[in-house]
XYZ file of C-alpha atoms in Angstrom:
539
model
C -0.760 20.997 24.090
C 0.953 17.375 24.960
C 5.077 18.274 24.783
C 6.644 16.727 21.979
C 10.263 15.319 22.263
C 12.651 13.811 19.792
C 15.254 11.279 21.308
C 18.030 11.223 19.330
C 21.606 10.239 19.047
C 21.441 6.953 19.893
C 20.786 2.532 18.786
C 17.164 2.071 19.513
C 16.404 -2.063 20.405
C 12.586 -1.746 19.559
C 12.472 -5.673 20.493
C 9.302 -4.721 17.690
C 9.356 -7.064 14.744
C 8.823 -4.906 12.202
C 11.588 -2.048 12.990
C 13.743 -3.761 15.382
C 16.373 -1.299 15.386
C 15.653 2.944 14.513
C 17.743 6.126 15.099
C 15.186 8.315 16.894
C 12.115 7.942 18.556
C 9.416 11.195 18.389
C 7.164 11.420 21.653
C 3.998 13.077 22.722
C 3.105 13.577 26.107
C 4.193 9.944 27.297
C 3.525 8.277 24.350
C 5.722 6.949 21.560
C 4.352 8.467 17.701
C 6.480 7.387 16.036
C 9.834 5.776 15.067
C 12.699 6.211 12.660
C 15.385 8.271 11.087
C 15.934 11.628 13.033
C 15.134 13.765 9.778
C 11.982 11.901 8.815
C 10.693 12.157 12.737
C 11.723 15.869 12.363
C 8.902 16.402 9.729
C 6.193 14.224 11.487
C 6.081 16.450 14.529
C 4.196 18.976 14.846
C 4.750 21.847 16.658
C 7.509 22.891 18.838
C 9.930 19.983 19.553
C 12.526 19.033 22.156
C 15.364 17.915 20.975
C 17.053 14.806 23.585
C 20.484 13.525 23.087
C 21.210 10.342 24.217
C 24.904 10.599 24.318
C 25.466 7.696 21.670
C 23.694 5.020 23.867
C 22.436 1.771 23.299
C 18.522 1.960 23.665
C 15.811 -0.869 25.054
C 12.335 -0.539 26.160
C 12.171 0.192 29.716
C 13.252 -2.666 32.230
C 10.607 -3.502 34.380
C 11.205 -5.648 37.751
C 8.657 -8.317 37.624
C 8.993 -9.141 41.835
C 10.370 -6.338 43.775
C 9.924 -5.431 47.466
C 10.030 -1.923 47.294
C 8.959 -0.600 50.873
C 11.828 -2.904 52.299
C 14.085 -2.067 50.158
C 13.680 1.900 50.907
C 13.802 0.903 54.603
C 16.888 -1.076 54.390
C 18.941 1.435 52.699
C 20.091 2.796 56.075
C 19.703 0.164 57.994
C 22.685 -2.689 59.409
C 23.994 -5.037 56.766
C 25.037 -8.222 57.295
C 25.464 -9.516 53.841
C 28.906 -10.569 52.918
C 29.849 -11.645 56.732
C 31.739 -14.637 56.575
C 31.223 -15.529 60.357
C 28.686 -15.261 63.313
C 31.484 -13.327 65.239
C 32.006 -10.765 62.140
C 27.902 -10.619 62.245
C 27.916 -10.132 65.306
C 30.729 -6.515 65.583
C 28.545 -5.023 62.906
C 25.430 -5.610 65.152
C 27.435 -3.936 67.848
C 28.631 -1.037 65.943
C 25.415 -0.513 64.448
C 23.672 -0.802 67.765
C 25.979 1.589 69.599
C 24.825 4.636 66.915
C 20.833 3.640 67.574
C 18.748 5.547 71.013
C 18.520 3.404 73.656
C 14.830 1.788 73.217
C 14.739 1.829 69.596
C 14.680 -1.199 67.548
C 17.372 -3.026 65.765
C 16.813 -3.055 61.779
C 18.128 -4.897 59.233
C 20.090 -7.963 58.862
C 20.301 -10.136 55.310
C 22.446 -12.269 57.363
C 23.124 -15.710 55.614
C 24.392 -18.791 57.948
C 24.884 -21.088 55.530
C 27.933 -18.999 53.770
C 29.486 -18.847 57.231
C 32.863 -20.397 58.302
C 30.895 -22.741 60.690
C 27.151 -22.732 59.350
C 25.283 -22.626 62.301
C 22.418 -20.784 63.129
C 22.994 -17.752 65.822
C 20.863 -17.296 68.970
C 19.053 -14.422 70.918
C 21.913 -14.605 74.146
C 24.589 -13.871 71.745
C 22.610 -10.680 69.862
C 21.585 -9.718 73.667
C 25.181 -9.541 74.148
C 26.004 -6.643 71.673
C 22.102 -4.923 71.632
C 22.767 -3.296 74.907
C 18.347 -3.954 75.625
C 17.642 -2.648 72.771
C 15.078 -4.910 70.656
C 16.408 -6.200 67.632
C 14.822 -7.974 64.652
C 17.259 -9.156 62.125
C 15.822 -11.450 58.999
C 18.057 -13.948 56.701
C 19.422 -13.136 53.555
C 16.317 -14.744 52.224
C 13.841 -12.922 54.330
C 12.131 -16.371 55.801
C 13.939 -16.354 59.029
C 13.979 -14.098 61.816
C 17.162 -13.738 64.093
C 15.780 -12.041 67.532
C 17.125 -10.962 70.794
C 15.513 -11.223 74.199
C 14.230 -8.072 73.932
C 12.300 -8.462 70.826
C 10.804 -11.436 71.658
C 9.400 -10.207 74.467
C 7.733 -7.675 72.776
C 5.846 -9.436 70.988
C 4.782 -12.347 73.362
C 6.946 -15.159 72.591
C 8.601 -17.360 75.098
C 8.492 -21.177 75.816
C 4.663 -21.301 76.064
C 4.254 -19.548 72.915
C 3.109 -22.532 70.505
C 4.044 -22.915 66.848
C 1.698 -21.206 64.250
C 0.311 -23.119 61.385
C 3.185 -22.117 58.915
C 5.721 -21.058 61.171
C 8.308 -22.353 63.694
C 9.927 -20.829 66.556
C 12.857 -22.990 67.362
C 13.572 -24.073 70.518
C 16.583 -25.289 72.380
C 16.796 -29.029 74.561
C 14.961 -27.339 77.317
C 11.965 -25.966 75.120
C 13.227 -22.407 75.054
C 12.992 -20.197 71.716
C 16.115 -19.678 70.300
C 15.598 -16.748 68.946
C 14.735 -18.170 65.375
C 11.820 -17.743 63.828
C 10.855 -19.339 60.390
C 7.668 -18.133 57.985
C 4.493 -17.278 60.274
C 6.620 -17.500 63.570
C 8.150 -13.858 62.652
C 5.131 -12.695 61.570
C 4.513 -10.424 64.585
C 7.884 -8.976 64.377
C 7.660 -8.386 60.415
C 4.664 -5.882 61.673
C 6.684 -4.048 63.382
C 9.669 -4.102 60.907
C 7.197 -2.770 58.820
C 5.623 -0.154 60.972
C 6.457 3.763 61.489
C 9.232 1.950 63.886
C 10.852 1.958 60.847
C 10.686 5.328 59.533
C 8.969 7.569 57.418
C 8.401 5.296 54.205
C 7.082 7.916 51.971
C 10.668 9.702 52.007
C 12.059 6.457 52.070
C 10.350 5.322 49.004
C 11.200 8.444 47.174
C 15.155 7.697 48.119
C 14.502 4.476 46.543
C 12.843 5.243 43.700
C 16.140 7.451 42.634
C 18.242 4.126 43.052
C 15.189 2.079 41.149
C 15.837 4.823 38.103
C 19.659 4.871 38.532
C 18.986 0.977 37.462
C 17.351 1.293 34.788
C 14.177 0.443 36.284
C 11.105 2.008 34.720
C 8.235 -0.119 37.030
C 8.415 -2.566 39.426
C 5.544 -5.057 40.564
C 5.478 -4.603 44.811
C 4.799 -7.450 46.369
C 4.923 -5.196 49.836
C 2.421 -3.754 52.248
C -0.782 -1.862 52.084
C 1.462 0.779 53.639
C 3.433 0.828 50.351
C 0.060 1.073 48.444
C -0.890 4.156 50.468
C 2.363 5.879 50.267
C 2.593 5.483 46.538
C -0.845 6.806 46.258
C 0.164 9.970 48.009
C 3.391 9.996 45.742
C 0.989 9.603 43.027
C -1.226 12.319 43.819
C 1.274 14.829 44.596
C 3.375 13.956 41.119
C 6.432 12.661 42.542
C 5.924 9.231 41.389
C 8.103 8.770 38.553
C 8.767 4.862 38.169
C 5.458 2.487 37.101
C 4.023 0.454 39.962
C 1.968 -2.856 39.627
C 0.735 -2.902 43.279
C 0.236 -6.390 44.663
C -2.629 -6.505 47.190
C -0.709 -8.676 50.751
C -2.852 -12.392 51.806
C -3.930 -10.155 55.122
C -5.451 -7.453 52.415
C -7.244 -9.752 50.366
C -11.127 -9.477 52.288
C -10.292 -5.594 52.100
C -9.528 -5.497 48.429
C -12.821 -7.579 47.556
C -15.157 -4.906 49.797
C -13.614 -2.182 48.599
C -14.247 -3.403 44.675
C -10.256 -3.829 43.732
C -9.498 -5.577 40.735
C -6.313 -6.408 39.063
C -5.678 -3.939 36.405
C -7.600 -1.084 38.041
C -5.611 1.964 38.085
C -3.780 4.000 35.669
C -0.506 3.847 33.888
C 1.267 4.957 36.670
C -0.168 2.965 39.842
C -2.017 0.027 39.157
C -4.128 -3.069 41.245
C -1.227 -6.251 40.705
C -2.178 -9.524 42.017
C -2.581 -11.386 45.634
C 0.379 -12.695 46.924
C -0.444 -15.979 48.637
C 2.709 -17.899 50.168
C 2.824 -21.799 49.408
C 6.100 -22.560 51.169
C 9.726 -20.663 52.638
C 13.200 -20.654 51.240
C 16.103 -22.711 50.147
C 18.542 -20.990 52.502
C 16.501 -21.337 55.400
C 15.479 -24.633 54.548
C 11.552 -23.965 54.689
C 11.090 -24.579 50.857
C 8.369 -27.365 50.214
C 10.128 -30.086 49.109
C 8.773 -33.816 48.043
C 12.278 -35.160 49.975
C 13.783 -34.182 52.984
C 16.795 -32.194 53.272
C 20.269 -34.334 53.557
C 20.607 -35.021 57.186
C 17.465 -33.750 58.539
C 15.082 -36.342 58.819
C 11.376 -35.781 58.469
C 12.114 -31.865 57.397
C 10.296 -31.446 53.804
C 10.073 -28.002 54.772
C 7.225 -25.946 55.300
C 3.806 -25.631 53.807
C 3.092 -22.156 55.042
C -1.106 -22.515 53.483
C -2.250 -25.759 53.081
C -3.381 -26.847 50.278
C -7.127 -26.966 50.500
C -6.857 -23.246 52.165
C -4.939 -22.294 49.173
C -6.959 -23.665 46.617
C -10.304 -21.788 48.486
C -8.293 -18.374 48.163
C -7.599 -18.912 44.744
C -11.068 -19.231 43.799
C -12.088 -16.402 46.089
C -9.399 -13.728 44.875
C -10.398 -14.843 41.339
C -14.012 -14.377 41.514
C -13.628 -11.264 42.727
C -11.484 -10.072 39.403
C -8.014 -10.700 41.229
C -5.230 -12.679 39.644
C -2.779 -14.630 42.369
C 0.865 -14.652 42.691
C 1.732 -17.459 44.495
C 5.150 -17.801 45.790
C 6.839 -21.337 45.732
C 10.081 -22.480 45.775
C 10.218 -26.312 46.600
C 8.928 -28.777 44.157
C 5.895 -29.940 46.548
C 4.756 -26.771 46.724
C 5.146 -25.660 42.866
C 3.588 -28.803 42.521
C 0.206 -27.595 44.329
C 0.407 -24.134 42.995
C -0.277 -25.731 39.791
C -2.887 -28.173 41.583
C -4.950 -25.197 42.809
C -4.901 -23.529 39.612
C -5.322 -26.190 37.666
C -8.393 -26.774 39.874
C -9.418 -22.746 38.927
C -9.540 -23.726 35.222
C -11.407 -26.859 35.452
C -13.945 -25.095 37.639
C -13.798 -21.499 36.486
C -15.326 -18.390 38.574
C -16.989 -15.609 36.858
C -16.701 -12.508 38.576
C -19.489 -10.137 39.324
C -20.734 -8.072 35.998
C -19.442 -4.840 36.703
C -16.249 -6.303 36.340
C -14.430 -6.202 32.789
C -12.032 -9.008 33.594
C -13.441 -12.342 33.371
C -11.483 -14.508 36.354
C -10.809 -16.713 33.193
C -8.620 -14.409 31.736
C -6.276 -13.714 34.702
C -2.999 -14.242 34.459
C -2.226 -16.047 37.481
C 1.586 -16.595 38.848
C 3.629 -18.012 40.497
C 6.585 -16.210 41.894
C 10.147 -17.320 42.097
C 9.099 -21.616 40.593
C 12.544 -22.454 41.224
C 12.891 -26.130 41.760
C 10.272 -27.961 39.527
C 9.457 -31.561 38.577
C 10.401 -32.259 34.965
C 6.363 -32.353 34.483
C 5.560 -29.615 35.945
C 7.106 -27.537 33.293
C 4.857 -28.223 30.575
C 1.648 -28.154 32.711
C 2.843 -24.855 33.500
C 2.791 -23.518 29.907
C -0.539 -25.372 29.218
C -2.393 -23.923 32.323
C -0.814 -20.430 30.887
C 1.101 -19.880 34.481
C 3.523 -17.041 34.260
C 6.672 -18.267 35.964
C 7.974 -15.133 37.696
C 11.885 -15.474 38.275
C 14.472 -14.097 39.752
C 18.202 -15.071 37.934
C 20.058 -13.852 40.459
C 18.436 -16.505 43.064
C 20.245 -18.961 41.007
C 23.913 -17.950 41.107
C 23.577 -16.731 44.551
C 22.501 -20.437 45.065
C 24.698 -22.472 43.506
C 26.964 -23.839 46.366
C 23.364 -24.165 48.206
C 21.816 -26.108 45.379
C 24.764 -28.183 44.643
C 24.635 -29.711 47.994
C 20.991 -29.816 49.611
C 19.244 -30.856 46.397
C 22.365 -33.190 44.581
C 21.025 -36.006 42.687
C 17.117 -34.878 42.810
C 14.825 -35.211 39.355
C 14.510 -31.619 39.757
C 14.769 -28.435 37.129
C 16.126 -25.546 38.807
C 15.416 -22.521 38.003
C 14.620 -23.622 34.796
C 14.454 -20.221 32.519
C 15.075 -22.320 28.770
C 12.730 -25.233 29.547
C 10.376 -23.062 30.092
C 10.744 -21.150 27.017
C 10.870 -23.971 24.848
C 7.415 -25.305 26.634
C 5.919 -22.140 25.879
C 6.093 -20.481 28.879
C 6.442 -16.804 29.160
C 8.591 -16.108 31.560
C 9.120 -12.430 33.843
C 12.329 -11.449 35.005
C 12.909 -9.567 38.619
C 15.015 -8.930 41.488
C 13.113 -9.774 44.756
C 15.102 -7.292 46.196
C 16.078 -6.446 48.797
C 17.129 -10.019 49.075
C 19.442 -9.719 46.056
C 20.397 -6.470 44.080
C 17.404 -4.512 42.445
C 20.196 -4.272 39.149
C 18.322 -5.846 35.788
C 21.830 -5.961 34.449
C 22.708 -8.488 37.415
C 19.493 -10.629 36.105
C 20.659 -10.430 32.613
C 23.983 -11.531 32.974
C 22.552 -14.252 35.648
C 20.047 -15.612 32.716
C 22.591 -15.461 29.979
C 25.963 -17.126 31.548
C 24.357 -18.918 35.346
C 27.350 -17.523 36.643
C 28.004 -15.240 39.574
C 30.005 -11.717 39.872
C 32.743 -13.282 39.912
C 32.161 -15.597 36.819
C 32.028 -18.911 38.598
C 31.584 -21.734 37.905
C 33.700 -22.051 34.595
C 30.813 -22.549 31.983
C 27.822 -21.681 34.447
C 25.903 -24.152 36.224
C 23.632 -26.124 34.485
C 24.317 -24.202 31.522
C 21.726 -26.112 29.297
C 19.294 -23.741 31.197
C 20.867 -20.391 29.714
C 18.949 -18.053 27.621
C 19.835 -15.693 24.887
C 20.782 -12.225 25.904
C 17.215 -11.153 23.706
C 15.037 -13.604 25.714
C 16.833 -11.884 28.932
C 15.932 -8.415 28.405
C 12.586 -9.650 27.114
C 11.939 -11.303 30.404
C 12.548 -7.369 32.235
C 10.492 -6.412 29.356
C 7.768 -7.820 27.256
C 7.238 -10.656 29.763
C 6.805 -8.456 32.600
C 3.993 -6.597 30.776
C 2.704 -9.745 30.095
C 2.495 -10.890 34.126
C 0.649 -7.231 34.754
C -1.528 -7.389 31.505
C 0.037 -4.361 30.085
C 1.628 -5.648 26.818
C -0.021 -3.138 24.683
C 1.397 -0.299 26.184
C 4.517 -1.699 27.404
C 7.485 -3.680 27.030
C 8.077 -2.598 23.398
C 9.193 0.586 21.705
C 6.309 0.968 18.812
C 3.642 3.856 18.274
C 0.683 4.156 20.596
C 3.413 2.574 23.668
C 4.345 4.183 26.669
C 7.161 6.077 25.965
C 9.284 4.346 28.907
C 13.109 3.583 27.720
C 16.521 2.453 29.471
C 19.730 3.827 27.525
C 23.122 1.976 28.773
C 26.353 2.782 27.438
C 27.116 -0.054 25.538
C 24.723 -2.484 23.716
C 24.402 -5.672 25.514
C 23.417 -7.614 22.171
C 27.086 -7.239 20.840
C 28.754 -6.977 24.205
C 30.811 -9.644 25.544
C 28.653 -12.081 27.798
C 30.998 -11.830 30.619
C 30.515 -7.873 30.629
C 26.643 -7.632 30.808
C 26.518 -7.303 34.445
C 28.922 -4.081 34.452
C 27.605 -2.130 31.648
C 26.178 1.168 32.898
C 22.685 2.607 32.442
C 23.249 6.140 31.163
C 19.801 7.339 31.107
C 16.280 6.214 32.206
C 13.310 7.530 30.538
C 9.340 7.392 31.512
C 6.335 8.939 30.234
C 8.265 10.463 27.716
C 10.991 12.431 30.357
C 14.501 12.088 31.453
C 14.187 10.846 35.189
C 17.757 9.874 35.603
C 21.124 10.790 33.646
C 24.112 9.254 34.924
C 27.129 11.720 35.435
C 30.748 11.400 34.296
């Protein structure tokens, strides 16, 4: 017999128009039966019930993180830091001291580093990490994980030296005499992210399951990975073994994609708990390591529009081949050029559809395609976004963690950035996550991001380009019903109703009366999935 639980003590958000707000919820297994006032719940069970106080929290349906890296996340939790240096030198000591602790011969992890918020913003080089490595091979990418800072060591390992040409999408820099640097942008770090990614690393099963303990502490009910086929596997195992306790939407990596089609994946395959996501195809870099796709150069660098890491009539034939085979795409781009022909190639999709083969129950019509972070788009592109039915997956931390970038390298552009209520109002329906590890896997970060376009430290007075703010209900919505939406889930998730997953976040105070300024410190309390307490915070 299912278990039957009565939550209790607490505000229920149902974000569910016809009971928006109830005093109990009554759950069956991991599904919600019903909603209401604790002593009308109490007769509609039947059987033996479990009585759940939620400590006088606020209640929402369970946050979901709509672009999460999961796998590097878990494998960064121990690894060196860099974020917050405010110099190459100070970068540099906490290489040393971190190096000093690792076996001579092992690799280097880590990094986040971000040049551009140093005193002088210049990029570092592989002599100076030689100098405090002591041999040992280290691998260190950007804050925005589209750069990789290497030593001598590590470059060696993998092949690359002055001979070594560029790949298509990539670019090892080189110094006046033709040497590499030690910087690698998009496909030039490729070889290295392999072994980042590699049992080099770690043991990611144990890492994961550290992770997914700081995922719950959040708030975080699923996530949708955009890592490896390594993070596929392990959650599998997880899965099998019944340690998985958080909801994964498993995006299938570019390098993946012939795999998935032999082996008969299809977005949506799965269950509940682990499911097929999309493809992730890359159309361009980063802002911060100014690889983004853009239709102007950046100020002071002549002829650099950034980088188209596919071009465009490669990414217009993957499309159509991930989609025939039943598999929606997730395409991330950041410039405007390359949102531009994200939108080209699907655009091209829908005037030329693919059916899939018939023992398929997903029509490649019906996909919900995406693109992933869309943060810098033409005015026009917003609308043909909505009409083409594009989710734009975003991240509203990118944009305060931006500002002082966006301010300067895109000033006086036609551009909307990170345009959350244009695309709204065009109909758009937006899905809120993290991309963490680059920023903080927090949904109460995003929230306060979306709702104010201010920082942590509530700058700039206002927010920046505050006519772009949404409603603290179209925030959470984003973490919630609009991430169900992006996986195809919304009638089981995102909502607190009958028949739904029974997957909740409690915080402490509710973020619909709270003070706007406050949203990013209010505490999660509780985090419930399937219908049990996986995480209660305590005092």
């Amino acid at each position: 017999m299912l278990e039957q639980r009565l939550f209790v003590n607490a505000r229920f958000h149902t974000l569910w128009a016809p009971e928006p707000q109830v005093q109990a919820v009554l759950t069956r297994g991991e599904r919600i039966v019903a909603l209401g006032r604790r002593e009308e719940l109490s007769a509609h069970a039947s059987g033996p019930v479990e009585i759940v106080d939620l400590d006088g929290a606020t209640v929402i349906p369970g946050l979901t993180d709509a672009h999460i890296h999961t796998a590097n996340l878990a494998r960064e939790i121990a690894a060196l830091d860099l974020r917050g240096t405010g110099s190459l030198e100070e970068a540099l000591e906490r290489v040393r001291v971190y190096s000093d602790g690792v076996p001579a011969g092992s690799w280097v992890f880590g990094g986040r580093w971000d040049f551009n918020a140093w005193a002088a913003p210049v990029q570092p080089n592989r002599r100076e990490l030689d100098a405090v490595t002591a041999g040992r091979p280290a691998a260190l990418p950007s804050i925005d994980g589209h750069t990789i800072w290497a030593n001598s060591a590590a470059l060696a390992a993998v092949g690359i030296d002055r001979s070594t040409p560029d790949p298509v999408g990539g670019e090892i820099v080189r110094d006046a005499h033709g040497e590499p640097t030690g910087i690698l942008r998009e496909a030039a770090g490729d070889k290295l992210a392999d072994i980042m990614h590699s049992a080099e690393a770690g043991d990611l099963r144990a890492q994961l399951l550290t992770a997914q303990h700081r995922l719950l502490a959040a708030g975080l009910t699923g996530v949708h990975d955009f890592d490896g086929e390594d993070a596929r596997a392990a959650y599998a195992d997880m899965r099998e073994s019944g340690q998985l306790q958080i909801r994964v939407h498993k995006a299938i990596p570019m390098t993946a994609l012939d795999q998935a089609i032999d082996e008969g994946r299809a977005t949506g395959d799965g269950d509940a708990w682990l499911r097929t996501g999309p493809v992730k195809l890359f159309s361009d870099g980063a802002l911060g390591s100014h690889s983004c796709h853009m239709t102007a150069p950046f100020p002071g660098e002549d002829g650099n529009r950034g980088i188209e890491v596919i071009p465009y009539g490669e990414l217009r034939e993957l499309v159509r081949r991930a989609a025939g085979a039943g598999i929606a795409v997730a395409t991330h781009a950041i410039g405007d050029r390359a949102n531009e022909l994200v939108l080209d190639a699907y655009a091209d999709l829908a005037r030329h559809p693919l059916d899939p083969p018939a023992s398929l129950t997903r029509p490649a019509s019906r996909l919900r395609h995406r693109i992933e972070h869309a943060q810098h788009l033409r005015p026009g592109d917003i609308g043909r976004m909505a009409r083409l039915g594009v989710v734009p997956s975003m991240q509203p931390t990118h944009c305060t963690t931006d500002i002082p970038l966006a301010s300067t390298l895109l000033a006086g552009r036609d551009l909307a950035s990170y345009a959350w209520r244009s695309l709204l109002d065009a109909g758009a329906v937006p899905a809120f996550g993290s991309d963490a590890p680059v920023e903080h896997p927090d949904p109460m970060f995003g929230i306060h991001a979306a709702v104010t376009r201010q920082n942590g430290n509530h700058q700039p007075d206002g927010g920046w380009q505050p006519g772009e703010c949404v409603t603290v209900a179209e925030a959470v919505g984003a973490f919630t019903a609009g991430a169900a939406y992006a996986s195809g889930e919304e009638a089981h998730k995102g909502r607190l109703r009958p028949g739904m997953l029974a997957d909740f976040t409690a915080l402490a105070e509710d973020p619909f009366t709270a003070p706007t300024s406050g949203l990013r410190d209010i505490p999660v309390q509780s985090t419930t999935v399937g219908g049990v307490v996986r995480y209660r915070r305590t005092l």
